[in-house]
């Protein structure tokens, strides 16, 4: 099983600042099969943000970007908007099950 | 637009059973694989099970988490996904989400999620 470790656990920033979230895998994620999801507390549903490590999902603004390969992946939000404050999870969906998620990074308003 | 609406959650005693449903609309349900994912209170996301678009392939999370106790199924004529949960334990307490896989076979990322249904296992 691939274990994903996200850091930091909580990130406190102000609107307009840049956010950098990290996701590290215990072994290489095949073909960059890594996704990022956004969960706004109390607001369903969970939203796909990035897939394939760097492709933005439909309707996701271009201030969101993903990068990385192998075992190290990053989600960057270039200029934070109020609606971006949420919990973000990385997920690997590589060639072997189980599909696994990181423990999440809470992005909160400073 | 794509909609996934879960139902069937509630309070259940340990050892009892519960069946969750996920009603899909806004897309051709029979062409997409589907997943169940759960989230314990205050915790992260945990993948539970996957079923292929035609229902012929099913996969479950390993070990004593759910395998052997939970069964995923679907009725493509009713556009509905199910999760039959038996021998429920306190550790199964969570919000259960259904999610659409990007593809029809194998597995990939989840492009749509439902709002979830809460299952509480307690005596």
PDB file of N, CA, C and O in Angstrom, chain B residues 8-74:
ATOM      1  N   UNK B   8     -29.738   6.349   3.152  1.00  0.00           N
ATOM      2  CA  UNK B   8     -29.696   5.086   3.869  1.00  0.00           C
ATOM      3  C   UNK B   8     -28.898   5.108   5.159  1.00  0.00           C
ATOM      4  O   UNK B   8     -28.886   4.112   5.894  1.00  0.00           O
ATOM      5  N   UNK B   9     -28.219   6.200   5.433  1.00  0.00           N
ATOM      6  CA  UNK B   9     -27.449   6.283   6.663  1.00  0.00           C
ATOM      7  C   UNK B   9     -28.351   6.402   7.880  1.00  0.00           C
ATOM      8  O   UNK B   9     -29.561   6.608   7.767  1.00  0.00           O
ATOM      9  N   UNK B  10     -27.747   6.284   9.054  1.00  0.00           N
ATOM     10  CA  UNK B  10     -28.501   6.402  10.292  1.00  0.00           C
ATOM     11  C   UNK B  10     -27.734   5.794  11.443  1.00  0.00           C
ATOM     12  O   UNK B  10     -26.541   5.490  11.317  1.00  0.00           O
ATOM     13  N   UNK B  11     -28.420   5.633  12.557  1.00  0.00           N
ATOM     14  CA  UNK B  11     -27.824   5.031  13.748  1.00  0.00           C
ATOM     15  C   UNK B  11     -28.163   3.539  13.766  1.00  0.00           C
ATOM     16  O   UNK B  11     -29.334   3.162  13.611  1.00  0.00           O
ATOM     17  N   UNK B  12     -27.147   2.715  13.949  1.00  0.00           N
ATOM     18  CA  UNK B  12     -27.343   1.261  13.936  1.00  0.00           C
ATOM     19  C   UNK B  12     -26.495   0.648  15.050  1.00  0.00           C
ATOM     20  O   UNK B  12     -25.422   1.157  15.382  1.00  0.00           O
ATOM     21  N   UNK B  13     -26.987  -0.423  15.626  1.00  0.00           N
ATOM     22  CA  UNK B  13     -26.260  -1.089  16.709  1.00  0.00           C
ATOM     23  C   UNK B  13     -25.112  -1.930  16.160  1.00  0.00           C
ATOM     24  O   UNK B  13     -25.188  -2.440  15.026  1.00  0.00           O
ATOM     25  N   UNK B  14     -24.074  -2.106  16.942  1.00  0.00           N
ATOM     26  CA  UNK B  14     -22.967  -2.981  16.517  1.00  0.00           C
ATOM     27  C   UNK B  14     -23.479  -4.375  16.169  1.00  0.00           C
ATOM     28  O   UNK B  14     -24.367  -4.919  16.837  1.00  0.00           O
ATOM     29  N   UNK B  15     -22.923  -4.921  15.087  1.00  0.00           N
ATOM     30  CA  UNK B  15     -23.312  -6.242  14.634  1.00  0.00           C
ATOM     31  C   UNK B  15     -24.468  -6.270  13.651  1.00  0.00           C
ATOM     32  O   UNK B  15     -24.693  -7.300  12.997  1.00  0.00           O
ATOM     33  N   UNK B  16     -25.171  -5.152  13.531  1.00  0.00           N
ATOM     34  CA  UNK B  16     -26.309  -5.087  12.621  1.00  0.00           C
ATOM     35  C   UNK B  16     -25.867  -4.702  11.217  1.00  0.00           C
ATOM     36  O   UNK B  16     -24.670  -4.485  10.945  1.00  0.00           O
ATOM     37  N   UNK B  17     -26.839  -4.634  10.314  1.00  0.00           N
ATOM     38  CA  UNK B  17     -26.557  -4.343   8.906  1.00  0.00           C
ATOM     39  C   UNK B  17     -27.240  -3.056   8.466  1.00  0.00           C
ATOM     40  O   UNK B  17     -28.198  -2.604   9.100  1.00  0.00           O
ATOM     41  N   UNK B  18     -26.729  -2.530   7.358  1.00  0.00           N
ATOM     42  CA  UNK B  18     -27.296  -1.313   6.779  1.00  0.00           C
ATOM     43  C   UNK B  18     -26.975  -1.323   5.290  1.00  0.00           C
ATOM     44  O   UNK B  18     -25.904  -1.801   4.879  1.00  0.00           O
ATOM     45  N   UNK B  19     -27.890  -0.815   4.473  1.00  0.00           N
ATOM     46  CA  UNK B  19     -27.611  -0.695   3.046  1.00  0.00           C
ATOM     47  C   UNK B  19     -27.705   0.764   2.637  1.00  0.00           C
ATOM     48  O   UNK B  19     -28.729   1.419   2.853  1.00  0.00           O
ATOM     49  N   UNK B  20     -26.630   1.250   2.060  1.00  0.00           N
ATOM     50  CA  UNK B  20     -26.591   2.604   1.531  1.00  0.00           C
ATOM     51  C   UNK B  20     -26.912   2.585   0.045  1.00  0.00           C
ATOM     52  O   UNK B  20     -26.599   1.629  -0.655  1.00  0.00           O
ATOM     53  N   UNK B  21     -27.511   3.676  -0.414  1.00  0.00           N
ATOM     54  CA  UNK B  21     -27.814   3.848  -1.832  1.00  0.00           C
ATOM     55  C   UNK B  21     -27.227   5.154  -2.318  1.00  0.00           C
ATOM     56  O   UNK B  21     -27.042   6.092  -1.538  1.00  0.00           O
ATOM     57  N   UNK B  22     -26.948   5.209  -3.595  1.00  0.00           N
ATOM     58  CA  UNK B  22     -26.458   6.420  -4.238  1.00  0.00           C
ATOM     59  C   UNK B  22     -27.189   6.548  -5.569  1.00  0.00           C
ATOM     60  O   UNK B  22     -26.957   5.764  -6.488  1.00  0.00           O
ATOM     61  N   UNK B  23     -28.078   7.533  -5.647  1.00  0.00           N
ATOM     62  CA  UNK B  23     -28.844   7.759  -6.868  1.00  0.00           C
ATOM     63  C   UNK B  23     -28.091   8.713  -7.779  1.00  0.00           C
ATOM     64  O   UNK B  23     -27.720   9.814  -7.356  1.00  0.00           O
ATOM     65  N   UNK B  24     -27.856   8.283  -9.007  1.00  0.00           N
ATOM     66  CA  UNK B  24     -27.080   9.068  -9.959  1.00  0.00           C
ATOM     67  C   UNK B  24     -27.986   9.669 -11.027  1.00  0.00           C
ATOM     68  O   UNK B  24     -28.970   9.041 -11.453  1.00  0.00           O
ATOM     69  N   UNK B  25     -27.653  10.865 -11.456  1.00  0.00           N
ATOM     70  CA  UNK B  25     -28.385  11.509 -12.535  1.00  0.00           C
ATOM     71  C   UNK B  25     -27.482  12.477 -13.266  1.00  0.00           C
ATOM     72  O   UNK B  25     -26.417  12.859 -12.759  1.00  0.00           O
ATOM     73  N   UNK B  26     -27.891  12.855 -14.483  1.00  0.00           N
ATOM     74  CA  UNK B  26     -27.140  13.834 -15.255  1.00  0.00           C
ATOM     75  C   UNK B  26     -26.032  13.256 -16.100  1.00  0.00           C
ATOM     76  O   UNK B  26     -25.278  14.011 -16.722  1.00  0.00           O
ATOM     77  N   UNK B  27     -25.900  11.936 -16.114  1.00  0.00           N
ATOM     78  CA  UNK B  27     -24.892  11.286 -16.947  1.00  0.00           C
ATOM     79  C   UNK B  27     -25.324   9.835 -17.200  1.00  0.00           C
ATOM     80  O   UNK B  27     -26.244   9.340 -16.556  1.00  0.00           O
ATOM     81  N   UNK B  28     -24.634   9.186 -18.119  1.00  0.00           N
ATOM     82  CA  UNK B  28     -24.946   7.796 -18.457  1.00  0.00           C
ATOM     83  C   UNK B  28     -24.276   6.885 -17.431  1.00  0.00           C
ATOM     84  O   UNK B  28     -23.110   6.515 -17.557  1.00  0.00           O
ATOM     85  N   UNK B  29     -25.026   6.568 -16.392  1.00  0.00           N
ATOM     86  CA  UNK B  29     -24.503   5.845 -15.223  1.00  0.00           C
ATOM     87  C   UNK B  29     -23.803   4.546 -15.621  1.00  0.00           C
ATOM     88  O   UNK B  29     -22.751   4.209 -15.079  1.00  0.00           O
ATOM     89  N   UNK B  30     -24.364   3.837 -16.585  1.00  0.00           N
ATOM     90  CA  UNK B  30     -23.866   2.501 -16.929  1.00  0.00           C
ATOM     91  C   UNK B  30     -22.499   2.499 -17.593  1.00  0.00           C
ATOM     92  O   UNK B  30     -21.935   1.427 -17.841  1.00  0.00           O
ATOM     93  N   UNK B  31     -21.949   3.668 -17.877  1.00  0.00           N
ATOM     94  CA  UNK B  31     -20.644   3.724 -18.541  1.00  0.00           C
ATOM     95  C   UNK B  31     -19.515   4.139 -17.606  1.00  0.00           C
ATOM     96  O   UNK B  31     -18.368   4.294 -18.049  1.00  0.00           O
ATOM     97  N   UNK B  32     -19.802   4.306 -16.333  1.00  0.00           N
ATOM     98  CA  UNK B  32     -18.782   4.744 -15.386  1.00  0.00           C
ATOM     99  C   UNK B  32     -18.627   3.768 -14.221  1.00  0.00           C
ATOM    100  O   UNK B  32     -19.611   3.285 -13.667  1.00  0.00           O
ATOM    101  N   UNK B  33     -17.372   3.522 -13.849  1.00  0.00           N
ATOM    102  CA  UNK B  33     -17.099   2.834 -12.603  1.00  0.00           C
ATOM    103  C   UNK B  33     -17.456   3.771 -11.449  1.00  0.00           C
ATOM    104  O   UNK B  33     -17.442   4.991 -11.606  1.00  0.00           O
ATOM    105  N   UNK B  34     -17.757   3.172 -10.306  1.00  0.00           N
ATOM    106  CA  UNK B  34     -18.181   3.952  -9.147  1.00  0.00           C
ATOM    107  C   UNK B  34     -17.471   3.475  -7.887  1.00  0.00           C
ATOM    108  O   UNK B  34     -17.090   2.305  -7.773  1.00  0.00           O
ATOM    109  N   UNK B  35     -17.319   4.394  -6.941  1.00  0.00           N
ATOM    110  CA  UNK B  35     -16.616   4.103  -5.700  1.00  0.00           C
ATOM    111  C   UNK B  35     -17.461   4.499  -4.488  1.00  0.00           C
ATOM    112  O   UNK B  35     -18.317   5.378  -4.575  1.00  0.00           O
ATOM    113  N   UNK B  36     -17.124   3.870  -3.357  1.00  0.00           N
ATOM    114  CA  UNK B  36     -17.540   4.344  -2.047  1.00  0.00           C
ATOM    115  C   UNK B  36     -16.280   4.769  -1.290  1.00  0.00           C
ATOM    116  O   UNK B  36     -15.268   4.050  -1.317  1.00  0.00           O
ATOM    117  N   UNK B  37     -16.375   5.911  -0.634  1.00  0.00           N
ATOM    118  CA  UNK B  37     -15.294   6.456   0.176  1.00  0.00           C
ATOM    119  C   UNK B  37     -15.910   6.867   1.505  1.00  0.00           C
ATOM    120  O   UNK B  37     -17.052   7.349   1.533  1.00  0.00           O
ATOM    121  N   UNK B  38     -15.204   6.689   2.597  1.00  0.00           N
ATOM    122  CA  UNK B  38     -15.750   7.097   3.878  1.00  0.00           C
ATOM    123  C   UNK B  38     -14.806   8.033   4.611  1.00  0.00           C
ATOM    124  O   UNK B  38     -13.603   8.084   4.331  1.00  0.00           O
ATOM    125  N   UNK B  39     -15.382   8.777   5.562  1.00  0.00           N
ATOM    126  CA  UNK B  39     -14.625   9.753   6.338  1.00  0.00           C
ATOM    127  C   UNK B  39     -15.137   9.717   7.770  1.00  0.00           C
ATOM    128  O   UNK B  39     -16.248  10.174   8.051  1.00  0.00           O
ATOM    129  N   UNK B  40     -14.339   9.174   8.653  1.00  0.00           N
ATOM    130  CA  UNK B  40     -14.691   9.142  10.069  1.00  0.00           C
ATOM    131  C   UNK B  40     -14.698  10.567  10.621  1.00  0.00           C
ATOM    132  O   UNK B  40     -14.021  11.449  10.073  1.00  0.00           O
ATOM    133  N   UNK B  41     -15.437  10.812  11.676  1.00  0.00           N
ATOM    134  CA  UNK B  41     -15.554  12.173  12.225  1.00  0.00           C
ATOM    135  C   UNK B  41     -14.192  12.797  12.499  1.00  0.00           C
ATOM    136  O   UNK B  41     -13.365  12.209  13.205  1.00  0.00           O
ATOM    137  N   UNK B  42     -13.951  13.946  11.902  1.00  0.00           N
ATOM    138  CA  UNK B  42     -12.708  14.674  12.106  1.00  0.00           C
ATOM    139  C   UNK B  42     -11.487  14.056  11.458  1.00  0.00           C
ATOM    140  O   UNK B  42     -10.357  14.511  11.691  1.00  0.00           O
ATOM    141  N   UNK B  43     -11.699  13.031  10.635  1.00  0.00           N
ATOM    142  CA  UNK B  43     -10.582  12.321  10.028  1.00  0.00           C
ATOM    143  C   UNK B  43     -10.521  12.550   8.519  1.00  0.00           C
ATOM    144  O   UNK B  43     -11.321  13.304   7.963  1.00  0.00           O
ATOM    145  N   UNK B  44      -9.567  11.876   7.881  1.00  0.00           N
ATOM    146  CA  UNK B  44      -9.390  12.009   6.451  1.00  0.00           C
ATOM    147  C   UNK B  44     -10.245  11.025   5.668  1.00  0.00           C
ATOM    148  O   UNK B  44     -11.109  10.344   6.219  1.00  0.00           O
ATOM    149  N   UNK B  45      -9.972  10.972   4.379  1.00  0.00           N
ATOM    150  CA  UNK B  45     -10.746  10.146   3.467  1.00  0.00           C
ATOM    151  C   UNK B  45     -10.152   8.740   3.377  1.00  0.00           C
ATOM    152  O   UNK B  45      -8.936   8.564   3.361  1.00  0.00           O
ATOM    153  N   UNK B  46     -11.024   7.742   3.300  1.00  0.00           N
ATOM    154  CA  UNK B  46     -10.601   6.346   3.179  1.00  0.00           C
ATOM    155  C   UNK B  46     -11.399   5.684   2.065  1.00  0.00           C
ATOM    156  O   UNK B  46     -12.626   5.626   2.120  1.00  0.00           O
ATOM    157  N   UNK B  47     -10.692   5.174   1.068  1.00  0.00           N
ATOM    158  CA  UNK B  47     -11.362   4.448  -0.011  1.00  0.00           C
ATOM    159  C   UNK B  47     -11.904   3.130   0.533  1.00  0.00           C
ATOM    160  O   UNK B  47     -11.240   2.427   1.295  1.00  0.00           O
ATOM    161  N   UNK B  48     -13.140   2.795   0.126  1.00  0.00           N
ATOM    162  CA  UNK B  48     -13.807   1.603   0.640  1.00  0.00           C
ATOM    163  C   UNK B  48     -13.964   0.521  -0.437  1.00  0.00           C
ATOM    164  O   UNK B  48     -13.606  -0.640  -0.209  1.00  0.00           O
ATOM    165  N   UNK B  49     -14.535   0.892  -1.578  1.00  0.00           N
ATOM    166  CA  UNK B  49     -14.838  -0.126  -2.580  1.00  0.00           C
ATOM    167  C   UNK B  49     -15.027   0.507  -3.951  1.00  0.00           C
ATOM    168  O   UNK B  49     -15.314   1.704  -4.070  1.00  0.00           O
ATOM    169  N   UNK B  50     -14.887  -0.352  -4.972  1.00  0.00           N
ATOM    170  CA  UNK B  50     -14.993   0.069  -6.376  1.00  0.00           C
ATOM    171  C   UNK B  50     -15.771  -0.987  -7.145  1.00  0.00           C
ATOM    172  O   UNK B  50     -15.591  -2.190  -6.912  1.00  0.00           O
ATOM    173  N   UNK B  51     -16.602  -0.549  -8.077  1.00  0.00           N
ATOM    174  CA  UNK B  51     -17.311  -1.466  -8.961  1.00  0.00           C
ATOM    175  C   UNK B  51     -17.198  -0.951 -10.383  1.00  0.00           C
ATOM    176  O   UNK B  51     -17.309   0.261 -10.624  1.00  0.00           O
ATOM    177  N   UNK B  52     -16.955  -1.853 -11.316  1.00  0.00           N
ATOM    178  CA  UNK B  52     -16.833  -1.464 -12.714  1.00  0.00           C
ATOM    179  C   UNK B  52     -18.195  -1.065 -13.279  1.00  0.00           C
ATOM    180  O   UNK B  52     -19.243  -1.286 -12.653  1.00  0.00           O
ATOM    181  N   UNK B  53     -18.170  -0.482 -14.462  1.00  0.00           N
ATOM    182  CA  UNK B  53     -19.390   0.061 -15.048  1.00  0.00           C
ATOM    183  C   UNK B  53     -20.482  -0.998 -15.247  1.00  0.00           C
ATOM    184  O   UNK B  53     -21.672  -0.710 -15.053  1.00  0.00           O
ATOM    185  N   UNK B  54     -20.074  -2.212 -15.591  1.00  0.00           N
ATOM    186  CA  UNK B  54     -21.072  -3.262 -15.822  1.00  0.00           C
ATOM    187  C   UNK B  54     -21.312  -4.148 -14.592  1.00  0.00           C
ATOM    188  O   UNK B  54     -22.094  -5.093 -14.642  1.00  0.00           O
ATOM    189  N   UNK B  55     -20.609  -3.833 -13.505  1.00  0.00           N
ATOM    190  CA  UNK B  55     -20.795  -4.572 -12.265  1.00  0.00           C
ATOM    191  C   UNK B  55     -20.045  -5.881 -12.190  1.00  0.00           C
ATOM    192  O   UNK B  55     -20.153  -6.598 -11.191  1.00  0.00           O
ATOM    193  N   UNK B  56     -19.246  -6.192 -13.198  1.00  0.00           N
ATOM    194  CA  UNK B  56     -18.595  -7.500 -13.233  1.00  0.00           C
ATOM    195  C   UNK B  56     -17.341  -7.569 -12.365  1.00  0.00           C
ATOM    196  O   UNK B  56     -16.902  -8.655 -11.990  1.00  0.00           O
ATOM    197  N   UNK B  57     -16.754  -6.422 -12.080  1.00  0.00           N
ATOM    198  CA  UNK B  57     -15.539  -6.389 -11.262  1.00  0.00           C
ATOM    199  C   UNK B  57     -15.775  -5.545 -10.018  1.00  0.00           C
ATOM    200  O   UNK B  57     -16.313  -4.439 -10.114  1.00  0.00           O
ATOM    201  N   UNK B  58     -15.358  -6.091  -8.895  1.00  0.00           N
ATOM    202  CA  UNK B  58     -15.526  -5.402  -7.615  1.00  0.00           C
ATOM    203  C   UNK B  58     -14.236  -5.508  -6.829  1.00  0.00           C
ATOM    204  O   UNK B  58     -13.585  -6.558  -6.829  1.00  0.00           O
ATOM    205  N   UNK B  59     -13.872  -4.436  -6.168  1.00  0.00           N
ATOM    206  CA  UNK B  59     -12.648  -4.396  -5.391  1.00  0.00           C
ATOM    207  C   UNK B  59     -12.962  -3.734  -4.051  1.00  0.00           C
ATOM    208  O   UNK B  59     -13.785  -2.827  -3.979  1.00  0.00           O
ATOM    209  N   UNK B  60     -12.211  -4.158  -3.025  1.00  0.00           N
ATOM    210  CA  UNK B  60     -12.464  -3.649  -1.690  1.00  0.00           C
ATOM    211  C   UNK B  60     -11.165  -3.264  -1.003  1.00  0.00           C
ATOM    212  O   UNK B  60     -10.092  -3.815  -1.318  1.00  0.00           O
ATOM    213  N   UNK B  61     -11.269  -2.372  -0.043  1.00  0.00           N
ATOM    214  CA  UNK B  61     -10.130  -2.081   0.818  1.00  0.00           C
ATOM    215  C   UNK B  61      -9.762  -3.368   1.546  1.00  0.00           C
ATOM    216  O   UNK B  61     -10.604  -4.220   1.809  1.00  0.00           O
ATOM    217  N   UNK B  62      -8.490  -3.489   1.847  1.00  0.00           N
ATOM    218  CA  UNK B  62      -7.964  -4.744   2.387  1.00  0.00           C
ATOM    219  C   UNK B  62      -8.247  -4.952   3.862  1.00  0.00           C
ATOM    220  O   UNK B  62      -8.853  -4.160   4.537  1.00  0.00           O
ATOM    221  N   UNK B  63      -7.718  -6.015   4.330  1.00  0.00           N
ATOM    222  CA  UNK B  63      -7.614  -6.378   5.742  1.00  0.00           C
ATOM    223  C   UNK B  63      -8.971  -6.386   6.418  1.00  0.00           C
ATOM    224  O   UNK B  63      -9.982  -6.683   5.813  1.00  0.00           O
ATOM    225  N   UNK B  64      -8.976  -6.059   7.675  1.00  0.00           N
ATOM    226  CA  UNK B  64     -10.218  -6.185   8.416  1.00  0.00           C
ATOM    227  C   UNK B  64     -11.051  -4.921   8.368  1.00  0.00           C
ATOM    228  O   UNK B  64     -12.026  -4.785   9.086  1.00  0.00           O
ATOM    229  N   UNK B  65     -10.642  -4.024   7.443  1.00  0.00           N
ATOM    230  CA  UNK B  65     -11.411  -2.782   7.411  1.00  0.00           C
ATOM    231  C   UNK B  65     -12.824  -3.057   6.882  1.00  0.00           C
ATOM    232  O   UNK B  65     -13.804  -2.795   7.568  1.00  0.00           O
ATOM    233  N   UNK B  66     -12.950  -3.592   5.675  1.00  0.00           N
ATOM    234  CA  UNK B  66     -14.277  -3.814   5.128  1.00  0.00           C
ATOM    235  C   UNK B  66     -14.431  -5.123   4.369  1.00  0.00           C
ATOM    236  O   UNK B  66     -15.545  -5.620   4.186  1.00  0.00           O
ATOM    237  N   UNK B  67     -13.309  -5.678   3.926  1.00  0.00           N
ATOM    238  CA  UNK B  67     -13.397  -6.864   3.071  1.00  0.00           C
ATOM    239  C   UNK B  67     -14.085  -8.003   3.807  1.00  0.00           C
ATOM    240  O   UNK B  67     -13.767  -8.310   4.948  1.00  0.00           O
ATOM    241  N   UNK B  68     -15.055  -8.627   3.136  1.00  0.00           N
ATOM    242  CA  UNK B  68     -15.794  -9.724   3.746  1.00  0.00           C
ATOM    243  C   UNK B  68     -17.026  -9.286   4.496  1.00  0.00           C
ATOM    244  O   UNK B  68     -17.899 -10.106   4.796  1.00  0.00           O
ATOM    245  N   UNK B  69     -17.124  -7.997   4.814  1.00  0.00           N
ATOM    246  CA  UNK B  69     -18.301  -7.496   5.529  1.00  0.00           C
ATOM    247  C   UNK B  69     -19.150  -6.591   4.646  1.00  0.00           C
ATOM    248  O   UNK B  69     -20.365  -6.515   4.822  1.00  0.00           O
ATOM    249  N   UNK B  70     -18.502  -5.860   3.736  1.00  0.00           N
ATOM    250  CA  UNK B  70     -19.215  -4.930   2.865  1.00  0.00           C
ATOM    251  C   UNK B  70     -19.309  -5.503   1.458  1.00  0.00           C
ATOM    252  O   UNK B  70     -18.400  -6.175   0.980  1.00  0.00           O
ATOM    253  N   UNK B  71     -20.409  -5.187   0.776  1.00  0.00           N
ATOM    254  CA  UNK B  71     -20.598  -5.602  -0.610  1.00  0.00           C
ATOM    255  C   UNK B  71     -21.076  -4.421  -1.440  1.00  0.00           C
ATOM    256  O   UNK B  71     -22.094  -3.805  -1.097  1.00  0.00           O
ATOM    257  N   UNK B  72     -20.338  -4.124  -2.483  1.00  0.00           N
ATOM    258  CA  UNK B  72     -20.733  -3.066  -3.400  1.00  0.00           C
ATOM    259  C   UNK B  72     -21.500  -3.685  -4.562  1.00  0.00           C
ATOM    260  O   UNK B  72     -21.186  -4.797  -5.020  1.00  0.00           O
ATOM    261  N   UNK B  73     -22.519  -2.993  -5.029  1.00  0.00           N
ATOM    262  CA  UNK B  73     -23.300  -3.479  -6.169  1.00  0.00           C
ATOM    263  C   UNK B  73     -23.929  -2.287  -6.867  1.00  0.00           C
ATOM    264  O   UNK B  73     -23.866  -1.159  -6.365  1.00  0.00           O
ATOM    265  N   UNK B  74     -24.526  -2.536  -8.004  1.00  0.00           N
ATOM    266  CA  UNK B  74     -25.177  -1.469  -8.744  1.00  0.00           C
ATOM    267  C   UNK B  74     -26.330  -2.029  -9.558  1.00  0.00           C
ATOM    268  O   UNK B  74     -26.321  -3.207  -9.923  1.00  0.00           O
TER     269      UNK B  74
END
